[in-house]
Amino acid sequence: MSQVKEAVELFKSGCACSQAIAAVYCPARGLPRPQALQVAAGFGGGMHLGSTCGALTGAFMVLGLARGGADSGTREGRQPVYNAVADLARRFAARNGSTDCPELLGCDISTAEGMKKAQESGVMKSLCPKLVQDAAEILEEMLG
């Protein structure tokens, strides 16, 4: 199974979107799957705050591992990660029209009302797997 499909299947099996990406792509970069699942747990659904899509934040974590180096404690050392994150976000937005969870889903799942709307409409089952797939595909292109 491809890593893209694996990420989508992890999401469908109950992982948060952020976890699905991190769990698949972090282990090859030194962060074991159990720890990737833990680190990414709070980032699903727009960080559960109605913000940046969790599939993207999971991919951002992977980019930190892939592009960050020993000098990541300095602004200059973080620049390759910043550049990669900006590129991934731009490409994701080009495919989907936004990077923000509420805009993508048409509701804010950080609120009870928004979560109810999402559940009733089935948007998390119909749209979120595609968002996970898009983030994974772009990430794979970037990682080469």
mmCIF file with all atom_site columns, C-alpha atoms in Angstrom:
data_model
loop_
_atom_site.group_PDB
_atom_site.id
_atom_site.type_symbol
_atom_site.label_atom_id
_atom_site.label_alt_id
_atom_site.label_comp_id
_atom_site.label_asym_id
_atom_site.label_entity_id
_atom_site.label_seq_id
_atom_site.pdbx_PDB_ins_code
_atom_site.Cartn_x
_atom_site.Cartn_y
_atom_site.Cartn_z
_atom_site.occupancy
_atom_site.B_iso_or_equiv
_atom_site.pdbx_formal_charge
_atom_site.auth_seq_id
_atom_site.auth_comp_id
_atom_site.auth_asym_id
_atom_site.auth_atom_id
_atom_site.pdbx_PDB_model_num
ATOM 1   C CA . MET A 1 1   ? 0.000   0.000  0.000  1.00 0.00 ? 1   MET A CA 1
ATOM 2   C CA . SER A 1 2   ? 1.317   3.438  -0.871 1.00 0.00 ? 2   SER A CA 1
ATOM 3   C CA . GLN A 1 3   ? 2.007   5.864  1.937  1.00 0.00 ? 3   GLN A CA 1
ATOM 4   C CA . VAL A 1 4   ? -0.673  8.210  0.596  1.00 0.00 ? 4   VAL A CA 1
ATOM 5   C CA . LYS A 1 5   ? -3.264  5.420  0.799  1.00 0.00 ? 5   LYS A CA 1
ATOM 6   C CA . GLU A 1 6   ? -1.959  4.398  4.215  1.00 0.00 ? 6   GLU A CA 1
ATOM 7   C CA . ALA A 1 7   ? -2.479  7.939  5.530  1.00 0.00 ? 7   ALA A CA 1
ATOM 8   C CA . VAL A 1 8   ? -6.017  8.045  4.139  1.00 0.00 ? 8   VAL A CA 1
ATOM 9   C CA . GLU A 1 9   ? -6.807  4.639  5.651  1.00 0.00 ? 9   GLU A CA 1
ATOM 10  C CA . LEU A 1 10  ? -5.423  5.701  9.044  1.00 0.00 ? 10  LEU A CA 1
ATOM 11  C CA . PHE A 1 11  ? -7.706  8.717  8.955  1.00 0.00 ? 11  PHE A CA 1
ATOM 12  C CA . LYS A 1 12  ? -10.690 6.601  7.980  1.00 0.00 ? 12  LYS A CA 1
ATOM 13  C CA . SER A 1 13  ? -9.902  4.171  10.818 1.00 0.00 ? 13  SER A CA 1
ATOM 14  C CA . GLY A 1 14  ? -10.119 6.882  13.460 1.00 0.00 ? 14  GLY A CA 1
ATOM 15  C CA . CYS A 1 15  ? -6.865  8.824  13.549 1.00 0.00 ? 15  CYS A CA 1
ATOM 16  C CA . ALA A 1 16  ? -7.074  12.596 13.385 1.00 0.00 ? 16  ALA A CA 1
ATOM 17  C CA . CYS A 1 17  ? -6.016  14.044 10.042 1.00 0.00 ? 17  CYS A CA 1
ATOM 18  C CA . SER A 1 18  ? -2.802  15.379 11.566 1.00 0.00 ? 18  SER A CA 1
ATOM 19  C CA . GLN A 1 19  ? -2.015  11.989 13.092 1.00 0.00 ? 19  GLN A CA 1
ATOM 20  C CA . ALA A 1 20  ? -2.655  10.155 9.833  1.00 0.00 ? 20  ALA A CA 1
ATOM 21  C CA . ILE A 1 21  ? 0.042   12.171 8.075  1.00 0.00 ? 21  ILE A CA 1
ATOM 22  C CA . ALA A 1 22  ? 2.544   12.208 10.942 1.00 0.00 ? 22  ALA A CA 1
ATOM 23  C CA . ALA A 1 23  ? 2.196   8.497  11.728 1.00 0.00 ? 23  ALA A CA 1
ATOM 24  C CA . VAL A 1 24  ? 2.998   7.529  8.145  1.00 0.00 ? 24  VAL A CA 1
ATOM 25  C CA . TYR A 1 25  ? 5.795   9.971  7.324  1.00 0.00 ? 25  TYR A CA 1
ATOM 26  C CA . CYS A 1 26  ? 7.596   10.690 10.609 1.00 0.00 ? 26  CYS A CA 1
ATOM 27  C CA . PRO A 1 27  ? 9.061   7.231  11.327 1.00 0.00 ? 27  PRO A CA 1
ATOM 28  C CA . ALA A 1 28  ? 11.386  7.349  8.302  1.00 0.00 ? 28  ALA A CA 1
ATOM 29  C CA . ARG A 1 29  ? 12.662  10.657 9.669  1.00 0.00 ? 29  ARG A CA 1
ATOM 30  C CA . GLY A 1 30  ? 13.443  9.418  13.166 1.00 0.00 ? 30  GLY A CA 1
ATOM 31  C CA . LEU A 1 31  ? 10.184  9.863  15.073 1.00 0.00 ? 31  LEU A CA 1
ATOM 32  C CA . PRO A 1 32  ? 8.571   6.476  15.800 1.00 0.00 ? 32  PRO A CA 1
ATOM 33  C CA . ARG A 1 33  ? 4.877   6.024  14.997 1.00 0.00 ? 33  ARG A CA 1
ATOM 34  C CA . PRO A 1 34  ? 3.660   5.946  18.631 1.00 0.00 ? 34  PRO A CA 1
ATOM 35  C CA . GLN A 1 35  ? 5.376   9.262  19.361 1.00 0.00 ? 35  GLN A CA 1
ATOM 36  C CA . ALA A 1 36  ? 4.196   10.756 16.048 1.00 0.00 ? 36  ALA A CA 1
ATOM 37  C CA . LEU A 1 37  ? 0.624   9.873  17.022 1.00 0.00 ? 37  LEU A CA 1
ATOM 38  C CA . GLN A 1 38  ? 1.136   11.543 20.406 1.00 0.00 ? 38  GLN A CA 1
ATOM 39  C CA . VAL A 1 39  ? 2.756   14.694 19.047 1.00 0.00 ? 39  VAL A CA 1
ATOM 40  C CA . ALA A 1 40  ? 0.107   15.155 16.355 1.00 0.00 ? 40  ALA A CA 1
ATOM 41  C CA . ALA A 1 41  ? -2.879  14.358 18.611 1.00 0.00 ? 41  ALA A CA 1
ATOM 42  C CA . GLY A 1 42  ? -3.794  17.978 19.323 1.00 0.00 ? 42  GLY A CA 1
ATOM 43  C CA . PHE A 1 43  ? -3.625  19.232 15.748 1.00 0.00 ? 43  PHE A CA 1
ATOM 44  C CA . GLY A 1 44  ? -6.630  17.582 14.083 1.00 0.00 ? 44  GLY A CA 1
ATOM 45  C CA . GLY A 1 45  ? -9.623  19.623 13.023 1.00 0.00 ? 45  GLY A CA 1
ATOM 46  C CA . GLY A 1 46  ? -7.677  22.842 12.665 1.00 0.00 ? 46  GLY A CA 1
ATOM 47  C CA . MET A 1 47  ? -5.805  22.298 15.939 1.00 0.00 ? 47  MET A CA 1
ATOM 48  C CA . HIS A 1 48  ? -9.284  21.845 17.393 1.00 0.00 ? 48  HIS A CA 1
ATOM 49  C CA . LEU A 1 49  ? -9.412  25.646 17.339 1.00 0.00 ? 49  LEU A CA 1
ATOM 50  C CA . GLY A 1 50  ? -10.844 26.230 13.878 1.00 0.00 ? 50  GLY A CA 1
ATOM 51  C CA . SER A 1 51  ? -7.496  27.048 12.342 1.00 0.00 ? 51  SER A CA 1
ATOM 52  C CA . THR A 1 52  ? -5.081  25.449 9.857  1.00 0.00 ? 52  THR A CA 1
ATOM 53  C CA . CYS A 1 53  ? -6.181  22.081 8.447  1.00 0.00 ? 53  CYS A CA 1
ATOM 54  C CA . GLY A 1 54  ? -4.827  19.212 10.518 1.00 0.00 ? 54  GLY A CA 1
ATOM 55  C CA . ALA A 1 55  ? -3.601  17.313 7.475  1.00 0.00 ? 55  ALA A CA 1
ATOM 56  C CA . LEU A 1 56  ? -1.398  20.317 6.753  1.00 0.00 ? 56  LEU A CA 1
ATOM 57  C CA . THR A 1 57  ? -0.131  20.659 10.313 1.00 0.00 ? 57  THR A CA 1
ATOM 58  C CA . GLY A 1 58  ? 0.789   16.978 10.295 1.00 0.00 ? 58  GLY A CA 1
ATOM 59  C CA . ALA A 1 59  ? 2.698   17.552 7.057  1.00 0.00 ? 59  ALA A CA 1
ATOM 60  C CA . PHE A 1 60  ? 4.374   20.612 8.573  1.00 0.00 ? 60  PHE A CA 1
ATOM 61  C CA . MET A 1 61  ? 5.704   18.403 11.372 1.00 0.00 ? 61  MET A CA 1
ATOM 62  C CA . VAL A 1 62  ? 7.156   16.021 8.810  1.00 0.00 ? 62  VAL A CA 1
ATOM 63  C CA . LEU A 1 63  ? 8.789   18.927 6.990  1.00 0.00 ? 63  LEU A CA 1
ATOM 64  C CA . GLY A 1 64  ? 10.346  20.027 10.262 1.00 0.00 ? 64  GLY A CA 1
ATOM 65  C CA . LEU A 1 65  ? 11.956  16.620 10.605 1.00 0.00 ? 65  LEU A CA 1
ATOM 66  C CA . ALA A 1 66  ? 12.949  16.485 6.936  1.00 0.00 ? 66  ALA A CA 1
ATOM 67  C CA . ARG A 1 67  ? 14.243  20.025 6.462  1.00 0.00 ? 67  ARG A CA 1
ATOM 68  C CA . GLY A 1 68  ? 15.316  20.994 9.969  1.00 0.00 ? 68  GLY A CA 1
ATOM 69  C CA . GLY A 1 69  ? 18.918  20.511 10.948 1.00 0.00 ? 69  GLY A CA 1
ATOM 70  C CA . ALA A 1 70  ? 21.169  20.804 13.944 1.00 0.00 ? 70  ALA A CA 1
ATOM 71  C CA . ASP A 1 71  ? 20.875  24.595 13.721 1.00 0.00 ? 71  ASP A CA 1
ATOM 72  C CA . SER A 1 72  ? 17.057  24.632 13.927 1.00 0.00 ? 72  SER A CA 1
ATOM 73  C CA . GLY A 1 73  ? 17.330  26.568 17.174 1.00 0.00 ? 73  GLY A CA 1
ATOM 74  C CA . THR A 1 74  ? 18.215  29.660 15.171 1.00 0.00 ? 74  THR A CA 1
ATOM 75  C CA . ARG A 1 75  ? 16.048  31.688 12.820 1.00 0.00 ? 75  ARG A CA 1
ATOM 76  C CA . GLU A 1 76  ? 18.465  31.051 9.969  1.00 0.00 ? 76  GLU A CA 1
ATOM 77  C CA . GLY A 1 77  ? 18.428  27.343 10.731 1.00 0.00 ? 77  GLY A CA 1
ATOM 78  C CA . ARG A 1 78  ? 14.629  27.258 10.581 1.00 0.00 ? 78  ARG A CA 1
ATOM 79  C CA . GLN A 1 79  ? 14.468  29.043 7.226  1.00 0.00 ? 79  GLN A CA 1
ATOM 80  C CA . PRO A 1 80  ? 14.503  25.859 5.105  1.00 0.00 ? 80  PRO A CA 1
ATOM 81  C CA . VAL A 1 81  ? 11.542  24.577 7.136  1.00 0.00 ? 81  VAL A CA 1
ATOM 82  C CA . TYR A 1 82  ? 9.716   27.911 6.835  1.00 0.00 ? 82  TYR A CA 1
ATOM 83  C CA . ASN A 1 83  ? 10.235  27.876 3.069  1.00 0.00 ? 83  ASN A CA 1
ATOM 84  C CA . ALA A 1 84  ? 8.972   24.308 2.754  1.00 0.00 ? 84  ALA A CA 1
ATOM 85  C CA . VAL A 1 85  ? 5.930   24.983 4.955  1.00 0.00 ? 85  VAL A CA 1
ATOM 86  C CA . ALA A 1 86  ? 5.010   28.038 2.874  1.00 0.00 ? 86  ALA A CA 1
ATOM 87  C CA . ASP A 1 87  ? 5.367   26.034 -0.339 1.00 0.00 ? 87  ASP A CA 1
ATOM 88  C CA . LEU A 1 88  ? 3.236   23.172 0.956  1.00 0.00 ? 88  LEU A CA 1
ATOM 89  C CA . ALA A 1 89  ? 0.531   25.567 2.182  1.00 0.00 ? 89  ALA A CA 1
ATOM 90  C CA . ARG A 1 90  ? 0.494   27.406 -1.150 1.00 0.00 ? 90  ARG A CA 1
ATOM 91  C CA . ARG A 1 91  ? 0.165   24.176 -3.111 1.00 0.00 ? 91  ARG A CA 1
ATOM 92  C CA . PHE A 1 92  ? -2.548  22.811 -0.807 1.00 0.00 ? 92  PHE A CA 1
ATOM 93  C CA . ALA A 1 93  ? -4.527  26.061 -1.077 1.00 0.00 ? 93  ALA A CA 1
ATOM 94  C CA . ALA A 1 94  ? -4.209  25.953 -4.871 1.00 0.00 ? 94  ALA A CA 1
ATOM 95  C CA . ARG A 1 95  ? -5.863  22.525 -4.846 1.00 0.00 ? 95  ARG A CA 1
ATOM 96  C CA . ASN A 1 96  ? -8.487  23.231 -2.210 1.00 0.00 ? 96  ASN A CA 1
ATOM 97  C CA . GLY A 1 97  ? -9.100  26.977 -2.088 1.00 0.00 ? 97  GLY A CA 1
ATOM 98  C CA . SER A 1 98  ? -7.927  27.422 1.508  1.00 0.00 ? 98  SER A CA 1
ATOM 99  C CA . THR A 1 99  ? -5.717  26.057 4.271  1.00 0.00 ? 99  THR A CA 1
ATOM 100 C CA . ASP A 1 100 ? -8.172  26.733 7.098  1.00 0.00 ? 100 ASP A CA 1
ATOM 101 C CA . CYS A 1 101 ? -10.333 23.904 8.389  1.00 0.00 ? 101 CYS A CA 1
ATOM 102 C CA . PRO A 1 102 ? -13.577 25.927 8.757  1.00 0.00 ? 102 PRO A CA 1
ATOM 103 C CA . GLU A 1 103 ? -13.305 27.307 5.232  1.00 0.00 ? 103 GLU A CA 1
ATOM 104 C CA . LEU A 1 104 ? -12.547 23.871 3.817  1.00 0.00 ? 104 LEU A CA 1
ATOM 105 C CA . LEU A 1 105 ? -15.373 22.128 5.671  1.00 0.00 ? 105 LEU A CA 1
ATOM 106 C CA . GLY A 1 106 ? -17.918 24.919 5.533  1.00 0.00 ? 106 GLY A CA 1
ATOM 107 C CA . CYS A 1 107 ? -18.297 24.800 9.312  1.00 0.00 ? 107 CYS A CA 1
ATOM 108 C CA . ASP A 1 108 ? -16.167 25.300 12.399 1.00 0.00 ? 108 ASP A CA 1
ATOM 109 C CA . ILE A 1 109 ? -15.819 21.940 14.137 1.00 0.00 ? 109 ILE A CA 1
ATOM 110 C CA . SER A 1 110 ? -14.241 23.590 17.165 1.00 0.00 ? 110 SER A CA 1
ATOM 111 C CA . THR A 1 111 ? -17.758 24.612 18.194 1.00 0.00 ? 111 THR A CA 1
ATOM 112 C CA . ALA A 1 112 ? -20.600 22.295 19.231 1.00 0.00 ? 112 ALA A CA 1
ATOM 113 C CA . GLU A 1 113 ? -22.841 23.798 16.546 1.00 0.00 ? 113 GLU A CA 1
ATOM 114 C CA . GLY A 1 114 ? -20.172 23.387 13.863 1.00 0.00 ? 114 GLY A CA 1
ATOM 115 C CA . MET A 1 115 ? -19.418 19.810 14.879 1.00 0.00 ? 115 MET A CA 1
ATOM 116 C CA . LYS A 1 116 ? -23.121 18.966 14.739 1.00 0.00 ? 116 LYS A CA 1
ATOM 117 C CA . LYS A 1 117 ? -23.355 20.476 11.256 1.00 0.00 ? 117 LYS A CA 1
ATOM 118 C CA . ALA A 1 118 ? -20.274 18.523 10.135 1.00 0.00 ? 118 ALA A CA 1
ATOM 119 C CA . GLN A 1 119 ? -21.660 15.271 11.484 1.00 0.00 ? 119 GLN A CA 1
ATOM 120 C CA . GLU A 1 120 ? -25.074 15.806 9.930  1.00 0.00 ? 120 GLU A CA 1
ATOM 121 C CA . SER A 1 121 ? -23.622 16.700 6.546  1.00 0.00 ? 121 SER A CA 1
ATOM 122 C CA . GLY A 1 122 ? -20.999 13.939 6.633  1.00 0.00 ? 122 GLY A CA 1
ATOM 123 C CA . VAL A 1 123 ? -18.341 16.381 5.430  1.00 0.00 ? 123 VAL A CA 1
ATOM 124 C CA . MET A 1 124 ? -15.595 14.810 7.528  1.00 0.00 ? 124 MET A CA 1
ATOM 125 C CA . LYS A 1 125 ? -16.206 11.458 5.861  1.00 0.00 ? 125 LYS A CA 1
ATOM 126 C CA . SER A 1 126 ? -16.703 12.870 2.384  1.00 0.00 ? 126 SER A CA 1
ATOM 127 C CA . LEU A 1 127 ? -14.103 15.668 2.206  1.00 0.00 ? 127 LEU A CA 1
ATOM 128 C CA . CYS A 1 128 ? -11.439 15.062 4.844  1.00 0.00 ? 128 CYS A CA 1
ATOM 129 C CA . PRO A 1 129 ? -10.025 11.893 3.247  1.00 0.00 ? 129 PRO A CA 1
ATOM 130 C CA . LYS A 1 130 ? -9.367  13.947 0.106  1.00 0.00 ? 130 LYS A CA 1
ATOM 131 C CA . LEU A 1 131 ? -7.640  16.643 2.169  1.00 0.00 ? 131 LEU A CA 1
ATOM 132 C CA . VAL A 1 132 ? -5.431  14.008 3.824  1.00 0.00 ? 132 VAL A CA 1
ATOM 133 C CA . GLN A 1 133 ? -4.676  12.575 0.390  1.00 0.00 ? 133 GLN A CA 1
ATOM 134 C CA . ASP A 1 134 ? -3.831  16.001 -1.043 1.00 0.00 ? 134 ASP A CA 1
ATOM 135 C CA . ALA A 1 135 ? -1.510  16.859 1.853  1.00 0.00 ? 135 ALA A CA 1
ATOM 136 C CA . ALA A 1 136 ? 0.211   13.474 1.553  1.00 0.00 ? 136 ALA A CA 1
ATOM 137 C CA . GLU A 1 137 ? 0.614   13.729 -2.219 1.00 0.00 ? 137 GLU A CA 1
ATOM 138 C CA . ILE A 1 138 ? 2.121   17.210 -2.013 1.00 0.00 ? 138 ILE A CA 1
ATOM 139 C CA . LEU A 1 139 ? 4.373   16.146 0.869  1.00 0.00 ? 139 LEU A CA 1
ATOM 140 C CA . GLU A 1 140 ? 5.642   13.188 -1.148 1.00 0.00 ? 140 GLU A CA 1
ATOM 141 C CA . GLU A 1 141 ? 6.382   15.447 -4.121 1.00 0.00 ? 141 GLU A CA 1
ATOM 142 C CA . MET A 1 142 ? 8.336   17.763 -1.844 1.00 0.00 ? 142 MET A CA 1
ATOM 143 C CA . LEU A 1 143 ? 10.255  14.999 -0.109 1.00 0.00 ? 143 LEU A CA 1
ATOM 144 C CA . GLY A 1 144 ? 11.264  13.541 -3.451 1.00 0.00 ? 144 GLY A CA 1
#
